[in-house]
XYZ file of C-alpha atoms in Angstrom:
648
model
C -75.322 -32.015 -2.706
C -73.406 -31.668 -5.679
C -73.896 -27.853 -5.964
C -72.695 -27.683 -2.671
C -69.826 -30.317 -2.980
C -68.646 -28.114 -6.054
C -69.261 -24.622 -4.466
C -66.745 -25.721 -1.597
C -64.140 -26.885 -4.358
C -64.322 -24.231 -6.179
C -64.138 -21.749 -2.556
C -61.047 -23.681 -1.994
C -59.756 -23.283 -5.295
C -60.155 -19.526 -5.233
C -59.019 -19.071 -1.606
C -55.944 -20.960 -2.599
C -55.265 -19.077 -5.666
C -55.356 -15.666 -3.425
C -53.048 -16.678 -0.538
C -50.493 -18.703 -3.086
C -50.027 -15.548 -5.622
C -49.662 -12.623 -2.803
C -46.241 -11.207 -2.300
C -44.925 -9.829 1.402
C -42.203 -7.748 1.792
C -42.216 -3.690 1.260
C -45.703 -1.905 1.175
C -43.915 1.260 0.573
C -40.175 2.389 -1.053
C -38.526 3.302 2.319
C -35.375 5.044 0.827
C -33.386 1.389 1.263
C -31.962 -0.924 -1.344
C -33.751 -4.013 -1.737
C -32.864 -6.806 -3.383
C -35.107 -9.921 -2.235
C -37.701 -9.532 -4.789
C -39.903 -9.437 -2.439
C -41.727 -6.268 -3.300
C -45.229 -6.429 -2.355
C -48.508 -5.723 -5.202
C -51.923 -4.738 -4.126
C -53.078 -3.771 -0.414
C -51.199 -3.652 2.628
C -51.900 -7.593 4.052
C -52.859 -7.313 7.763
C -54.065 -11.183 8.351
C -51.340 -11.756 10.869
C -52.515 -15.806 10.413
C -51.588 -16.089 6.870
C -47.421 -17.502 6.927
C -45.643 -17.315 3.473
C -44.169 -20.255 4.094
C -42.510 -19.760 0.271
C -38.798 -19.314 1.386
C -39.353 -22.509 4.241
C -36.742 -24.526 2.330
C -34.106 -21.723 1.862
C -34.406 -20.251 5.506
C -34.373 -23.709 7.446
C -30.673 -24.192 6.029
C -29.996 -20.419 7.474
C -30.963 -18.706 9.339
C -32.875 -21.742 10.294
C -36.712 -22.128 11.516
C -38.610 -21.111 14.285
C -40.670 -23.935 15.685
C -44.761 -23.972 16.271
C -44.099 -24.683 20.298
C -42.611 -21.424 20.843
C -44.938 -19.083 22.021
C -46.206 -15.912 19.785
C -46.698 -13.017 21.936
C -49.676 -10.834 21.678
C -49.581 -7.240 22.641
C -45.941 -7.240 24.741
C -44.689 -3.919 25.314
C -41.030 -3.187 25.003
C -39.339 0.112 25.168
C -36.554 1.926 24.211
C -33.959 4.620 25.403
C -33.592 6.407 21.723
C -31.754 9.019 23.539
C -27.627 9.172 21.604
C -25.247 11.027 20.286
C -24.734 10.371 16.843
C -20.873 9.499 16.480
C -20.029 9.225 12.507
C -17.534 7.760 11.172
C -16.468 11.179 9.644
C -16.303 13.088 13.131
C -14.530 10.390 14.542
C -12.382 10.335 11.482
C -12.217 6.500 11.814
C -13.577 3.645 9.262
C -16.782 2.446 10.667
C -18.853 3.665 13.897
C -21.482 1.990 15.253
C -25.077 3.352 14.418
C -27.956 3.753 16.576
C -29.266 0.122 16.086
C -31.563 -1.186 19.068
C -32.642 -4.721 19.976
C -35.783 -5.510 20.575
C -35.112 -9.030 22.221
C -37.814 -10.316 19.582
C -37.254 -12.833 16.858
C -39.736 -12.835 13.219
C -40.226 -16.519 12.558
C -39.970 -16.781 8.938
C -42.928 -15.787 6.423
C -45.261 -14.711 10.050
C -46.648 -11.242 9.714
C -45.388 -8.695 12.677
C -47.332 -5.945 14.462
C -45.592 -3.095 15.313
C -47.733 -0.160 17.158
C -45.397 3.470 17.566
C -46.723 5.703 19.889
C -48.042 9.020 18.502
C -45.794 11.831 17.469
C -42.925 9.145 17.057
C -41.282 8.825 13.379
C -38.064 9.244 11.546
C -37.606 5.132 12.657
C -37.538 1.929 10.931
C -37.657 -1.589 11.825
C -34.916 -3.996 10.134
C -35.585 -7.995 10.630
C -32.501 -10.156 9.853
C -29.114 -9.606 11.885
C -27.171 -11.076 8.834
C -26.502 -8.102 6.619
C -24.116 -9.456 4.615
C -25.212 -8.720 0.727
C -23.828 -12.324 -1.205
C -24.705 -10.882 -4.420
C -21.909 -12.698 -6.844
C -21.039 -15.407 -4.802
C -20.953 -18.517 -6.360
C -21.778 -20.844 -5.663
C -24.101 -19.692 -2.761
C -24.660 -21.230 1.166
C -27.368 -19.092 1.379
C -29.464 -16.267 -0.399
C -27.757 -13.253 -0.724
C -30.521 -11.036 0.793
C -32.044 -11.909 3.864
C -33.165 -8.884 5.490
C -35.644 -6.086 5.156
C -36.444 -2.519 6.481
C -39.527 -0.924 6.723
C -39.660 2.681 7.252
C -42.626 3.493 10.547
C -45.178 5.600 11.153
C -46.756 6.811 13.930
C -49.691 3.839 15.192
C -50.183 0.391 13.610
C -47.240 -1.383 11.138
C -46.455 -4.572 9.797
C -43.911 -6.245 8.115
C -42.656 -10.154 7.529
C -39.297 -11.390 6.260
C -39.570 -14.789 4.794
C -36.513 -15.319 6.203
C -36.515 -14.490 9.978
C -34.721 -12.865 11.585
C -34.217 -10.536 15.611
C -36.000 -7.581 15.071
C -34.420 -4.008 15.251
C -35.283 -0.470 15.537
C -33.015 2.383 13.822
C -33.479 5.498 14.849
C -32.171 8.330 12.379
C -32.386 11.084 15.564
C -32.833 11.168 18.925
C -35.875 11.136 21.190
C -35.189 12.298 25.388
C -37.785 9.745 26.614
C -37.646 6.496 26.345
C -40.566 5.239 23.845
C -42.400 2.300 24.642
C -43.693 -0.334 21.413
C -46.454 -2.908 21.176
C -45.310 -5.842 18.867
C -47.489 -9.021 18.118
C -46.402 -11.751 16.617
C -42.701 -11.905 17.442
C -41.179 -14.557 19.163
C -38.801 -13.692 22.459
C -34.959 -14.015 21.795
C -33.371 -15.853 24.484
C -30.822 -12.789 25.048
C -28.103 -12.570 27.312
C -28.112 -9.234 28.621
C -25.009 -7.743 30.858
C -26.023 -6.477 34.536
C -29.756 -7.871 33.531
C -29.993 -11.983 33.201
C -27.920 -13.933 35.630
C -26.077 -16.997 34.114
C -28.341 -19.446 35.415
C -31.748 -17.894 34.399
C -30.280 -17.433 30.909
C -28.425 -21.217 30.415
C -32.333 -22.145 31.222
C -33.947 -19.774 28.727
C -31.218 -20.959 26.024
C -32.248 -24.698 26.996
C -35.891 -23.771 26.700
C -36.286 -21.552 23.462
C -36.687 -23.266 20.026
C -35.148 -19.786 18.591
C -32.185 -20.288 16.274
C -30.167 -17.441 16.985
C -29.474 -14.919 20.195
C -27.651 -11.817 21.168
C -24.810 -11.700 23.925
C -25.503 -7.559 24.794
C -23.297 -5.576 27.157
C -22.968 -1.739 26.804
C -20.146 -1.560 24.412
C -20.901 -4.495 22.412
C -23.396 -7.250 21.184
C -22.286 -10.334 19.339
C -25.301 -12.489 17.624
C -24.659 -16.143 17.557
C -26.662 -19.807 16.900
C -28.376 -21.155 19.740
C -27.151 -24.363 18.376
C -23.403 -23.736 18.816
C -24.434 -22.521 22.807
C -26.047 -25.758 23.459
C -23.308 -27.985 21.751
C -20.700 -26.242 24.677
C -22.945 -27.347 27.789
C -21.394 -31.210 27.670
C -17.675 -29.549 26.192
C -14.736 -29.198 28.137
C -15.561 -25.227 28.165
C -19.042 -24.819 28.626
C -20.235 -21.551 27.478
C -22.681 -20.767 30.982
C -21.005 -17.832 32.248
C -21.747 -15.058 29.895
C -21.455 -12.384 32.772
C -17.946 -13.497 33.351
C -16.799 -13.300 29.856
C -18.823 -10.102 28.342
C -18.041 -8.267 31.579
C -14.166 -8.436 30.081
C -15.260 -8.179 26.758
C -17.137 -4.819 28.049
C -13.186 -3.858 29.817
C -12.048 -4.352 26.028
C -14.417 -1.678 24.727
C -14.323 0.526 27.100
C -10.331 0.391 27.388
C -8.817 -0.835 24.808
C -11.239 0.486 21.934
C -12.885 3.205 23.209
C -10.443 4.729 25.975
C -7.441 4.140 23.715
C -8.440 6.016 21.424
C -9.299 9.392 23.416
C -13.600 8.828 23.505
C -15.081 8.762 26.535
C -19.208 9.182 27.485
C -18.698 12.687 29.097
C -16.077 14.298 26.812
C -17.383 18.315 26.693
C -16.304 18.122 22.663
C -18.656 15.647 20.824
C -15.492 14.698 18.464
C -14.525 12.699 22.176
C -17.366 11.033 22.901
C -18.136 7.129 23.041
C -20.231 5.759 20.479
C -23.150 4.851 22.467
C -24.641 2.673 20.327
C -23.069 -0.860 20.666
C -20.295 -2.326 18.517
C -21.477 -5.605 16.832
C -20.145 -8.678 15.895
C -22.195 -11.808 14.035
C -21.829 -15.266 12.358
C -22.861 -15.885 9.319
C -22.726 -19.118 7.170
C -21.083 -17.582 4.126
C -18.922 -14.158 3.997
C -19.251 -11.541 1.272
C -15.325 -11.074 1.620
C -12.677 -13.544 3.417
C -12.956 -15.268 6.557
C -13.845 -12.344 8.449
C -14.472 -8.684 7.591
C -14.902 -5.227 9.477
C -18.167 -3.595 9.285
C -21.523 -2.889 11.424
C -21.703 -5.468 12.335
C -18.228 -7.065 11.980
C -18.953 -10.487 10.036
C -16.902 -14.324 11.187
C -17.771 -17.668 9.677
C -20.071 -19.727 11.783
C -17.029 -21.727 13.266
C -15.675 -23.005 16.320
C -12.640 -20.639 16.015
C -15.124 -17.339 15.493
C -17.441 -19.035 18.107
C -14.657 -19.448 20.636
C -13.619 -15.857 19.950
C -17.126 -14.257 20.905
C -17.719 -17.110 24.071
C -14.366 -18.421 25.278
C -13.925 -16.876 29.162
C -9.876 -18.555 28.719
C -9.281 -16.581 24.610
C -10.340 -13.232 25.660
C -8.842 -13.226 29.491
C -5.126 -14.535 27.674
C -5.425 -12.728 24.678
C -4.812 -16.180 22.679
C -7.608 -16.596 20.169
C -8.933 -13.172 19.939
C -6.399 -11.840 16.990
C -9.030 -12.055 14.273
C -12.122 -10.538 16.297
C -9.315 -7.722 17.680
C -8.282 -7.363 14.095
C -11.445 -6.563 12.263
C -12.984 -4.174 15.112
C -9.172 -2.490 14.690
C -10.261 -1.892 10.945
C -13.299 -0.470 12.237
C -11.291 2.166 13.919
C -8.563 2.679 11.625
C -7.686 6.791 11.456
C -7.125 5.716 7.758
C -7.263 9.391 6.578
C -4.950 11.293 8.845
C -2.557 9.032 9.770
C -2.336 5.537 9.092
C -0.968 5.696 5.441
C -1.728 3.220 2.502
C 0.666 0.763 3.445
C -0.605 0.228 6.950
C -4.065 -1.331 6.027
C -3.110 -4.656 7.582
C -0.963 -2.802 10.338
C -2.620 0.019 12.034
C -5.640 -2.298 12.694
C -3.458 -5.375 14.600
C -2.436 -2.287 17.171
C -5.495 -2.698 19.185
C -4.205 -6.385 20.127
C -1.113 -5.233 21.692
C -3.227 -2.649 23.851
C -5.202 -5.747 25.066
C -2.298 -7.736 25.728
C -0.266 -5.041 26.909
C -3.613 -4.331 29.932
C -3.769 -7.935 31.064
C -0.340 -9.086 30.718
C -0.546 -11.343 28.184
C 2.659 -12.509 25.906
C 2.996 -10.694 22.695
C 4.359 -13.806 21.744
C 0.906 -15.856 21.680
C -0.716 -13.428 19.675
C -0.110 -14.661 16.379
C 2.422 -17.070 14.814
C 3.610 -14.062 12.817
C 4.377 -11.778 15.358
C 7.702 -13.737 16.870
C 9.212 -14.610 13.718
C 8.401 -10.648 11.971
C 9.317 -8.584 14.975
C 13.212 -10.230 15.201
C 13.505 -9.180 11.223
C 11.706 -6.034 11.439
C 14.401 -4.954 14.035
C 17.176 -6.712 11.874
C 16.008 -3.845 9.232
C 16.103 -1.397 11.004
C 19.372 -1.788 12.753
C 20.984 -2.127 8.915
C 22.454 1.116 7.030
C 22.194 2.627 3.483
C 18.705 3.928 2.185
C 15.637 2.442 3.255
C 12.108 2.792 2.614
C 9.356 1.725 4.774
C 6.725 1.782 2.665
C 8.066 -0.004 -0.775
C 11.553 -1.896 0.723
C 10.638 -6.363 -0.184
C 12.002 -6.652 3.378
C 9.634 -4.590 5.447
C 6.553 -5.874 2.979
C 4.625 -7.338 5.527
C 2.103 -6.139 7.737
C 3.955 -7.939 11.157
C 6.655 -6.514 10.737
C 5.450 -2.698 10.114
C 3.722 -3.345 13.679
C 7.222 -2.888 15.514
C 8.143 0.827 14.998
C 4.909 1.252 16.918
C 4.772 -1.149 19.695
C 9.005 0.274 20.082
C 6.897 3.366 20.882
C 4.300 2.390 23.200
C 6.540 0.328 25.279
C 9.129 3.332 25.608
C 6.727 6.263 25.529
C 3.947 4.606 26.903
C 0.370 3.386 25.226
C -1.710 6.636 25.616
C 0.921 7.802 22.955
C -1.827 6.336 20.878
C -4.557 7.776 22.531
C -2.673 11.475 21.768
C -2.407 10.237 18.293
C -6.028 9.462 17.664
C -7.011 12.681 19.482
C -4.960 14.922 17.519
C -6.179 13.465 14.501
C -9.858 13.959 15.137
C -8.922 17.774 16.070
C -6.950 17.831 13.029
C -7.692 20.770 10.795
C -7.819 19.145 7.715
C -7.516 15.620 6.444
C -4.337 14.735 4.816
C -4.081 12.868 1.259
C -0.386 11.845 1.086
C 1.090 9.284 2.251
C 4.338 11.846 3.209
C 2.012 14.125 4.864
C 0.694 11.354 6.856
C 3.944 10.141 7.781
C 4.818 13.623 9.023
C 1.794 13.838 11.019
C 2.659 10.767 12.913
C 6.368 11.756 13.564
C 5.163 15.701 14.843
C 2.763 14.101 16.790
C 4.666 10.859 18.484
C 7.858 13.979 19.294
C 5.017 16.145 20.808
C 3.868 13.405 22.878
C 7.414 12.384 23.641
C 8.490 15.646 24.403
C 12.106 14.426 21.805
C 12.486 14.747 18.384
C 12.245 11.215 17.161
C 13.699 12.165 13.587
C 16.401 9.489 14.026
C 14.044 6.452 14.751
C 11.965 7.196 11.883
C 14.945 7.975 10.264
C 16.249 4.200 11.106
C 12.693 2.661 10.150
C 13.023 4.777 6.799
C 9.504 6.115 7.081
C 9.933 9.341 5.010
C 9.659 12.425 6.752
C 9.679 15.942 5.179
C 13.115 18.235 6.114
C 10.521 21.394 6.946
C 8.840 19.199 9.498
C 12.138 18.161 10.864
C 13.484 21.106 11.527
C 10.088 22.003 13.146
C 10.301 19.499 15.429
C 14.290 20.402 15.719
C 13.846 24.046 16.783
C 11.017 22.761 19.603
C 13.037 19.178 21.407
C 16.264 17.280 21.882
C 17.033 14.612 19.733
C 16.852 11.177 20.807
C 19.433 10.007 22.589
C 18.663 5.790 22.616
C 18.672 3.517 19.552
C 15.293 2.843 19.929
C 14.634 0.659 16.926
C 16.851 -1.907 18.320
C 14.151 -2.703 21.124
C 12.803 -6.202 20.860
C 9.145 -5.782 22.666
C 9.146 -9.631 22.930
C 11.888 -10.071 25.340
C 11.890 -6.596 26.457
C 15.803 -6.262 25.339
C 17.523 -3.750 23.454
C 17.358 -0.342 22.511
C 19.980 0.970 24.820
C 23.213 2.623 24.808
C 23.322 6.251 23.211
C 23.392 7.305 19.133
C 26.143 8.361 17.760
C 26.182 10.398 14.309
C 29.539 9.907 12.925
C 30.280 12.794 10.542
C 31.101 11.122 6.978
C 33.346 13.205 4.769
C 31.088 13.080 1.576
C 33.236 15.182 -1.095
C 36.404 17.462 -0.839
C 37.077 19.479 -4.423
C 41.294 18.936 -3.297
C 43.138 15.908 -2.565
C 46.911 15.654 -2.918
C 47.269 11.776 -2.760
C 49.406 10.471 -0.504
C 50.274 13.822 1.603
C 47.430 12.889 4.547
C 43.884 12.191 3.904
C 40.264 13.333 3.714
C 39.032 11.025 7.029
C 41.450 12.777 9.227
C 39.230 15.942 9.008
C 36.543 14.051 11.004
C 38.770 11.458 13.137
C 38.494 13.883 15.990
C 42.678 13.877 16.589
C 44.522 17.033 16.332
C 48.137 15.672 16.029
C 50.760 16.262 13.509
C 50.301 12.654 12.544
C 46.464 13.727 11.251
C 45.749 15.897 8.382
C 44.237 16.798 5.129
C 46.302 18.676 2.498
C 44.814 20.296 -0.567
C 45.975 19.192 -4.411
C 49.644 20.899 -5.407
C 50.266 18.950 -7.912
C 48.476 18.405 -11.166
C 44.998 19.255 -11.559
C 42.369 17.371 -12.924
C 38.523 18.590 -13.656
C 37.509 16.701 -10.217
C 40.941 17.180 -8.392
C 41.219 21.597 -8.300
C 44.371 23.773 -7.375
C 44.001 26.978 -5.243
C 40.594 28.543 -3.899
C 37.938 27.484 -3.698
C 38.140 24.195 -1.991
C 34.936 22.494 -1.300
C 34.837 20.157 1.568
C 31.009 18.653 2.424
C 30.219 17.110 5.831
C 27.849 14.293 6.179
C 25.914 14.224 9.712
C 25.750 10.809 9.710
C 22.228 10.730 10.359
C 19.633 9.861 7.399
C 17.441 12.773 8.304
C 18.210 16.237 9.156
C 19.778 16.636 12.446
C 20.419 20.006 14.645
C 24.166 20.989 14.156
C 25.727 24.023 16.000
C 28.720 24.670 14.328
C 32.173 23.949 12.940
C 34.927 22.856 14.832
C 38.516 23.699 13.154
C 42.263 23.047 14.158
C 45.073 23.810 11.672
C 47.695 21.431 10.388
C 49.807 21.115 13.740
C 53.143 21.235 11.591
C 52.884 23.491 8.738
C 52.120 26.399 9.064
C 52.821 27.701 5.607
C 49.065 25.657 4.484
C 47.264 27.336 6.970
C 43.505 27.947 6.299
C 41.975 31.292 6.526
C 38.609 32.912 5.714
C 36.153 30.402 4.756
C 32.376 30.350 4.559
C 29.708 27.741 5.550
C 26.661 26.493 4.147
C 24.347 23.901 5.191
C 21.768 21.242 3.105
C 18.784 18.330 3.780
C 19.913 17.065 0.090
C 23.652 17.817 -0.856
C 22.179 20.086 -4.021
C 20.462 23.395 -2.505
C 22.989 24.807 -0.158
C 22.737 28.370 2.305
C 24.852 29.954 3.875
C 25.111 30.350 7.273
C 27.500 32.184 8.232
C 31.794 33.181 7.174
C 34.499 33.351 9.351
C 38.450 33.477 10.101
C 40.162 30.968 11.363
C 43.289 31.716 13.964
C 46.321 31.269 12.505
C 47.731 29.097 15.458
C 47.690 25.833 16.476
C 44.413 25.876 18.769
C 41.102 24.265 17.673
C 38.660 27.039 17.409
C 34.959 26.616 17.157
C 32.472 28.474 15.034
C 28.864 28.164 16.428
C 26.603 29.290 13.457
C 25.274 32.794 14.680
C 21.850 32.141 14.262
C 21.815 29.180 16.232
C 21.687 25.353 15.717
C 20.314 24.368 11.985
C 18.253 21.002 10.904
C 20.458 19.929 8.176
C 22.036 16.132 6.568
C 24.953 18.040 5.169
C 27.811 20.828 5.629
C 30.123 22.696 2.844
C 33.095 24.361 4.025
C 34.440 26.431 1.538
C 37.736 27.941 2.138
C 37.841 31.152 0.149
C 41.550 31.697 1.614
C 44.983 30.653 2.910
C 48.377 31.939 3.924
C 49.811 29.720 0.666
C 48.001 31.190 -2.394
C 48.244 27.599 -3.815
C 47.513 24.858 -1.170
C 46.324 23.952 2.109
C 46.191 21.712 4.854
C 43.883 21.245 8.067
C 44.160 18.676 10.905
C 40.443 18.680 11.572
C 37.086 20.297 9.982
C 34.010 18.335 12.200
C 30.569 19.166 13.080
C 29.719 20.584 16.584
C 26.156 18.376 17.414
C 24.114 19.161 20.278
């Protein structure tokens, strides 16, 4: 009895002693980074009865547990349509793309083994449990472990893998297979999904009510959020109870499909692949701690498990208004951020925000409700703008803010139209090359916004001071008219401003001979031709900045802060004196008042009549004008009553 007694204890002892020192996690290095320390020793364990129940404490406070009630399955069968187009994030030329992730609608309860059978002749797939992705490593101090899901790489037949964790289980597929592929699992528990087109509201409020699974996926083609089952039940006695999932993912489907996808130029059918729709899903999860900020872009996209993140994945009133749904907008819009053709440093926090005005702009919402921001940056962005002297987009204090860089943009899409955007990102993913400059991205905006517009939009850019290089300008010059509206003053918000016509006032920047008080410089450009207006050369003393005799310099401003098309130079002599009349001169033209060609020489009339001298090559792109007067009939002086530029 003893022997016995003792040979049962000591049974025990060892059977104990086995189960408590075995490891689960990898069998096999898979190619992916693993930092659980869960790396496995010894033989493959196949005793799907044995739980590690070792993590228990760490993944009831998150992910959270599954309970004993909820059924196991044995032997389901699930399948798969592995059939995509891989859409990178480098043929797309955007930040993130989604990746061929698939749901299984099966949930690992924590520690439990899983049985995974591939059909012959299937590989190049592996099997991630855990939704949360999120790596937490130097986060202190930490909500939760900073690892909490594996991969396994798949073979062809029988596999099995545990995460002491939980977690839904996924398949990634690294190519693509034209059948669909049908998998055993064992083990799993079923998710309590929401699937678009597939569960009706009712049938899924009553799976939700009956599942003891902590978390679920909200799927429609475009997208799939992953949220707590808690948070769902909590809204079913709220004054917003989250039972119509149909409802609200069939508009968060409209937002994929035209405001993300469509916007940008992709569509499922596009003959070049560089066009096509992801058509794996975009993704969007809660987690209890963040590896960076609130929320941050990625696959998925990561929001604190809040109400405000919560209400921004579930809330039928946030996404049909457009109220609420800035952050969620905001970190897909980093997702697809062109951030290496065109949207330069500077637009980080910018280029991203677009995507909410697209949204808004489709179901009439007020850009006003957007964001707090939005009213009180717009007004001072325009303010800006509308100001003179030298500006600079990128480095001026008052345009340091990304609100406010938003305007120039949204001034475009409400004049031009919003598939200006959609030209933009589609010219950009054609784009030869990528660019590395700021400057060269700026250009490639303004070439592309004046092809779209069919205008040369040198002067708004020119207003917003967003640099732009003089070759491009006179590009874009030589090809469109200029623009003819003040378009920076447009206020999207109350849909005022920006009207009336530009004017480019030539300035009189230098003249090399001034006799004070016999007429002055500014009635070369005041557009009279009276006796009463005139200019009369130095014929008095000379100085080293005030000359005598020939040459006489005088450079023309165009009044505009980038080059500008002008055609020519329009004369008229002194009306009453004609002893100072001017006579051969030539002309030269500039983009930076230091490097000056010529254009052309001429003779001016030695009457009274204005006479005009178109340059005879045609218009040039230029910021300044030099009219040097090589001649006169007084070998000593001379006087004109005007010298402007002839604009288009």
């Amino acid at each position: 009895m003893k022997f016995n007694q003792l040979t049962k204890i000591y049974g025990l002892f060892f059977l104990l002693a086995l189960t408590a020192c075995k490891k689960y996690g990898y069998e096999i290095p898979d190619g992916y980074p693993d930092n659980s320390q869960n790396v496995a020793e010894g033989t493959i364990d196949t005793n799907m009865k044995v739980i590690d129940k070792s993590m228990y404490a760490k993944a009831r406070v998150f992910p959270g547990l599954v309970d004993q009630s909820e059924p196991r399955v044995k032997d389901a069968q699930f399948t798969l349509d592995l059939n995509f187009t891989d859409q990178t994030a480098q043929n797309l030329r955007i930040s993130v793309a989604p990746s061929p992730q698939y749901s299984t609608g099966y949930y690992a309860a924590p520690g439990e083994l899983i049985k995974i059978v591939v059909p012959a002749g299937v590989d190049g797939l592996t099997v991630q449990i855990g939704a949360h992705t999120d790596d937490l490593g130097g986060k202190s101090p930490l909500l939760r472990d900073p690892v909490i899901y594996n991969r396994k790489q798949l073979v062809s037949g029988v596999n099995y893998i545990r995460n002491l964790y939980g977690g839904h289980i996924y398949i990634l597929a690294s190519f693509a297979y034209p059948n669909p592929v049908t998998f055993t699992i064992t083990g799993a528990v079923v998710s309590p999904d929401f699937i678009l087109g597939q569960t009706t509201d009712a049938e899924w409020v009553a799976k939700v009510k009956a599942s003891q699974v902590p978390w679920l996926e909200l799927r429609a083609k475009r997208v799939i959020f992953t949220i707590p089952r808690d948070k769902v039940i909590a809204t079913f006695n709220s004054s917003e109870p989250f039972t119509n999932p149909t409802a609200v993912f069939t508009r968060w489907n409209d937002v994929f499909d035209l405001d993300y996808n469509a916007w940008m130029g992709l569509s499922d059918n596009a003959p070049d692949v560089r066009d096509r729709s992801p058509q794996s899903q975009w993704r969007g999860i809660l987690d209890i701690q963040l590896s960076a900020g609130y929320g941050h872009s990625g696959f998925p996209f990561v929001g604190l498990n809040d109400s405000y993140w919560f209400a921004s994945f579930t809330s039928l009133n946030s996404i049909t208004t457009s109220s609420g749904q800035w952050g969620t907008y905001h970190e897909f819009g980093h997702n697809c951020q062109q951030g290496k053709v065109w949207s330069w440093s500077t637009l980080g926090e910018t280029t991203n925000n677009l995507f909410s005005f697209k949204v808004a702009n489709r179901i009439g919402a007020n850009y006003n409700i957007l964001h707090p921001s939005v009213s009180s940056g717009f007004p001072q962005a325009i303010t800006y703008a509308s100001g003179t002297g030298t500006k600079n987009f990128d480095t001026d204090a008052a345009m340091n803010d990304p609100f406010k860089r938003m305007t120039p943009f949204v001034q475009i899409f409400e004049k031009y139209g919003y598939d200006a955007m959609t030209y933009l990102y589609t010219e950009a993913r054609h784009a030869p090359r990528l660019n590395t400059s700021d400057i060269t991205m700026h250009n490639f905006v303004y070439e592309k916004l004046s092809d779209y517009a069919k205008t040369d939009l040198s002067p708004f850019f020119g207003a917003w001071g967003i640099l732009i290089s003089d070759a491009v300008v006179a590009k874009v010059n030589a090809k469109y008219p200029l623009l003819k509206t003040p378009l920076w003053t447009y206020n999207p918000l109350n849909k005022t401003g920006g009207t009336g016509t530009i004017t480019y006032n030539t300035t009189v920047v230098s003249v090399s001979s001034v006799q004070s008080g016999d007429g002055t410089t500014a009635a070369l450009v005041d557009g009279i031709v009276s006796a009463a207006s005139y200019w009369h050369s130095n014929y008095g003393t000379a100085t080293s900045t005030n000359t005598l005799g020939y040459p006489i310099n005088i450079v023309l401003g165009t009044g505009s802060p980038v080059p500008i098309p002008v055609k020519g130079v329009t004369f008229a002599q002194r009306q009453n004196n004609s002893a100072g009349y001017v006579k051969d001169v030539e002309i030269f033209t500039s983009t930076d008042n230091v490097n000056f060609t010529s254009v052309g020489t001429t003779t001016l009339p030695q009457n009274t009549a204005v006479y005009n001298f178109n340059f005879p090559g045609g218009a040039v792109s230029t910021k300044y004008v030099k009219v040097v007067i090589k001649s006169g009939a007084n070998a000593t002086y001379a006087n004109l009553s005007e010298c402007n530029l002839i604009k288009p």
